[in-house]
Amino acid sequence: SQELEQSPQSLIVQEGKNLTINCTSSKTLYGLYWYKQKYGEGLIFLMMLQKGGEEKSHEKITAKLDEKKQQSSLHITASQPSHAGIYLCGAEVSTYKYIFGTGTRLKVLA
Amino acid sequence: DTAVSQTPKYLVTQMGNDKSIKCEQNLGHDTMYWYKQDSKKFLKIMFSYNNKELIINETVPNRFSPKSPDKAHLNLHINSLELGDSAVYFCASSQDSNLYEQYFGPGTRLTVT
């Protein structure tokens, strides 16, 4: 079955550093979603990417979907402690069929 | 006011019992969802309703039954609870049915003993 692989599984960075999280599929995706979950809380929708090569930004977070629509990267610039949490990617693999990545736990040291 | 609310926040119950989790959204959205997140944080979409019509019905045991009395409410009823049902259940809503700009509830932590 199709899966979404996220890397790294966990990440610890010093405040102010940049970081990148990847989400990879073996097949072409219809759409790619990024979510953030603070520890012990609900999920927050960050952004959705649909077109190959598309790039979107939200504050200091930028996400891009590659041309083949099989990989997305989430980049955080000048990380802050408020960025800490679990980042999840999700994807539409066929009409109304969605799968989710395994999550990346991010810790930002002040 | 809370956009997407769930009750209860915590639910501890014994195997074999029947329980319900309620979800309400006051955003005027047309689509509502139920997700399950297990202890390893794996997230899985379970159901989705658009204007009270079931549009996503993933492979989940038929002990799980969603009920949407109106488009602002999507309740989850679980019969004959099993240990493996222990998880955090999230409700969410969005205007369209493609997961775009979803708003999530705070989650209901279900523990089956």
Coordinates of C-alpha atoms in Angstrom, one line a residue:
Chain A
S1 CA 0.0 0.0 0.0
Q2 CA 1.1 3.5 -0.6
E3 CA 2.8 5.2 2.3
L4 CA 4.2 8.6 3.3
E5 CA 7.7 8.6 4.7
Q6 CA 8.8 11.5 6.8
S7 CA 12.3 12.4 7.7
P8 CA 13.8 12.9 10.1
Q9 CA 11.7 11.3 12.7
S10 CA 12.9 13.7 15.3
L11 CA 14.9 16.9 15.3
I12 CA 16.5 19.0 17.9
V13 CA 17.8 22.4 16.8
Q14 CA 19.2 25.5 18.5
E15 CA 16.9 28.6 18.4
G16 CA 17.7 30.6 15.3
K17 CA 18.8 27.7 13.2
N18 CA 17.1 26.7 9.9
L19 CA 15.7 23.3 9.4
T20 CA 14.0 21.1 6.8
I21 CA 11.5 18.2 7.1
N22 CA 10.8 15.9 4.2
C23 CA 7.8 14.0 3.2
T24 CA 8.2 11.4 0.4
S25 CA 5.8 9.2 -1.5
S26 CA 6.4 6.3 -3.9
K27 CA 3.6 7.5 -6.1
T28 CA 2.2 10.8 -7.4
L29 CA 0.0 12.6 -5.1
Y30 CA -3.1 14.6 -5.8
G31 CA -2.5 17.0 -3.0
L32 CA -0.1 17.4 -0.1
Y33 CA -1.0 18.9 3.3
W34 CA 1.2 20.0 6.2
Y35 CA 0.0 20.0 9.8
K36 CA 1.5 21.0 13.2
Q37 CA 0.6 19.4 16.5
K38 CA 1.7 20.9 19.7
Y39 CA 2.4 18.3 22.4
G40 CA -0.9 17.1 23.9
E41 CA -3.0 19.3 21.7
G42 CA -5.0 19.2 18.5
L43 CA -3.7 19.7 15.0
I44 CA -3.3 22.9 13.2
F45 CA -3.6 23.0 9.4
L46 CA -0.5 24.8 7.9
M47 CA -0.9 24.6 4.2
M48 CA -1.9 22.6 1.2
L49 CA 0.1 22.1 -2.1
Q50 CA -1.4 20.8 -5.2
K51 CA 0.6 21.8 -8.2
G52 CA 4.1 20.4 -9.1
G53 CA 6.7 22.9 -8.1
E54 CA 4.3 24.9 -6.0
E55 CA 5.7 26.7 -3.0
K56 CA 3.8 28.4 -0.1
S57 CA 4.8 30.3 2.9
H58 CA 3.2 31.0 6.2
E59 CA 5.2 33.3 8.5
K60 CA 8.7 31.6 8.7
I61 CA 7.5 28.3 7.4
T62 CA 7.8 27.5 3.7
A63 CA 6.7 24.3 2.0
K64 CA 7.3 23.1 -1.5
L65 CA 6.0 20.2 -3.6
D66 CA 8.4 18.8 -6.2
E67 CA 7.6 18.8 -9.9
K68 CA 6.8 15.1 -9.9
K69 CA 4.4 15.6 -6.9
Q70 CA 6.0 12.8 -4.9
Q71 CA 8.0 14.8 -2.4
S72 CA 7.4 17.8 -0.2
S73 CA 9.8 19.7 2.0
L74 CA 8.9 22.0 4.9
H75 CA 11.5 24.6 5.8
I76 CA 11.6 26.7 8.9
T77 CA 13.8 29.7 8.9
A78 CA 15.3 31.1 12.1
S79 CA 13.5 28.6 14.3
Q80 CA 11.9 29.6 17.6
P81 CA 10.7 27.6 20.6
S82 CA 7.2 28.3 19.4
H83 CA 7.9 26.1 16.4
A84 CA 8.3 23.0 18.6
G85 CA 5.8 20.3 18.1
I86 CA 5.0 17.4 15.8
Y87 CA 4.8 18.1 12.0
L88 CA 2.7 15.8 10.0
C89 CA 2.3 15.6 6.3
G90 CA -0.9 14.2 4.7
A91 CA -1.7 13.5 1.1
E92 CA -4.6 12.7 -1.1
V93 CA -3.7 9.6 -3.1
S94 CA -7.0 9.2 -4.9
T95 CA -10.4 10.8 -4.8
Y96 CA -11.3 11.1 -1.1
K97 CA -8.5 8.7 -0.1
Y98 CA -6.0 10.3 2.3
I99 CA -3.0 9.0 4.1
F100 CA -0.7 10.6 6.6
G101 CA 3.0 10.5 7.4
T102 CA 4.6 9.2 10.6
G103 CA 5.4 12.7 11.9
T104 CA 8.5 14.6 12.8
R105 CA 9.1 15.7 16.4
L106 CA 10.8 19.0 16.5
K107 CA 12.4 20.5 19.6
V108 CA 13.9 24.0 19.6
L109 CA 16.4 24.8 22.3
A110 CA 16.3 28.3 23.6
Chain B
D1 CA -16.2 30.9 21.2
T2 CA -14.4 27.6 20.3
A3 CA -14.6 26.9 16.6
V4 CA -14.6 23.1 16.9
S5 CA -15.5 21.5 20.2
Q6 CA -15.6 17.9 21.3
T7 CA -17.0 16.3 24.4
P8 CA -15.9 14.7 26.5
K9 CA -12.2 15.5 26.5
Y10 CA -11.3 12.3 28.4
L11 CA -13.2 9.1 28.4
V12 CA -12.2 6.0 30.4
T13 CA -14.4 3.0 30.0
Q14 CA -14.4 -0.8 30.2
M15 CA -14.3 -3.2 27.3
G16 CA -17.7 -4.1 25.9
N17 CA -19.3 -0.8 26.7
D18 CA -20.9 1.5 24.2
K19 CA -19.8 5.2 24.1
S20 CA -20.4 8.3 22.1
I21 CA -18.2 11.3 21.4
K22 CA -19.8 14.5 20.3
C23 CA -18.5 17.2 18.0
E24 CA -19.8 20.6 17.1
Q25 CA -18.5 23.3 14.9
N26 CA -19.7 26.9 14.7
L27 CA -17.8 27.9 11.6
G28 CA -20.6 27.3 9.2
H29 CA -18.5 24.7 7.4
D30 CA -20.0 22.1 5.1
T31 CA -17.7 19.2 5.9
M32 CA -16.8 17.5 9.1
Y33 CA -14.3 14.7 9.8
W34 CA -13.3 12.1 12.4
Y35 CA -9.7 11.1 12.8
K36 CA -8.0 8.5 15.1
Q37 CA -4.5 9.1 16.4
D38 CA -2.9 6.1 18.1
S39 CA -0.3 6.0 20.8
K40 CA 2.5 6.3 18.3
K41 CA 0.9 9.4 16.8
F42 CA -0.1 7.7 13.6
L43 CA -3.1 9.6 12.2
K44 CA -5.8 8.0 10.3
I45 CA -8.9 9.6 8.8
M46 CA -12.0 7.6 9.6
F47 CA -15.1 9.4 8.3
S48 CA -16.1 12.5 6.5
Y49 CA -19.5 14.1 6.1
N50 CA -20.4 16.9 3.6
N51 CA -23.7 18.5 4.3
K52 CA -24.8 15.4 6.3
E53 CA -23.8 13.1 3.4
L54 CA -21.1 10.5 4.1
I55 CA -18.3 10.9 1.6
I56 CA -15.3 9.3 3.3
N57 CA -15.8 5.9 5.0
E58 CA -12.5 4.3 5.6
T59 CA -12.0 0.7 6.6
V60 CA -12.9 0.8 10.2
P61 CA -14.8 -1.7 12.3
N62 CA -18.5 -1.4 11.9
R63 CA -18.6 -0.9 15.6
F64 CA -17.9 2.7 14.8
S65 CA -20.8 4.6 13.5
P66 CA -20.8 8.3 12.7
K67 CA -24.1 10.3 13.0
S68 CA -24.6 13.7 11.6
P69 CA -27.9 15.2 12.8
D70 CA -27.1 18.5 11.0
K71 CA -24.1 20.0 9.3
A72 CA -22.8 21.6 12.5
H73 CA -22.6 18.3 14.4
L74 CA -20.9 15.0 13.7
N75 CA -21.0 12.4 16.5
L76 CA -19.1 9.2 16.8
H77 CA -20.7 6.2 18.4
I78 CA -18.6 3.2 19.3
N79 CA -20.2 -0.1 20.2
S80 CA -18.6 -3.0 22.1
L81 CA -15.4 -1.1 22.9
E82 CA -12.1 -3.0 22.6
L83 CA -8.7 -2.3 24.1
G84 CA -7.4 -1.4 20.6
D85 CA -9.9 1.4 20.4
S86 CA -7.8 3.4 23.0
A87 CA -6.6 6.5 21.1
V88 CA -7.1 10.2 20.7
Y89 CA -10.1 10.9 18.4
F90 CA -10.1 14.3 16.7
C91 CA -13.0 16.0 15.0
A92 CA -12.4 18.5 12.3
S93 CA -14.3 20.7 9.9
S94 CA -13.6 22.5 6.7
Q95 CA -15.6 24.5 4.2
D96 CA -14.8 22.1 1.3
S97 CA -14.4 18.4 1.3
N98 CA -10.7 18.3 0.3
L99 CA -9.1 18.8 3.8
Y100 CA -8.2 22.4 2.8
E101 CA -8.0 24.7 5.8
Q102 CA -9.3 22.3 8.3
Y103 CA -10.0 23.3 11.9
F104 CA -9.5 20.6 14.5
G105 CA -11.1 20.0 17.8
P106 CA -9.0 19.5 20.9
G107 CA -9.3 15.8 20.8
T108 CA -11.0 13.1 23.0
R109 CA -8.6 10.8 24.7
L110 CA -10.3 7.4 24.9
T111 CA -8.9 4.8 27.3
V112 CA -10.5 1.3 27.3
T113 CA -9.6 -0.9 30.2

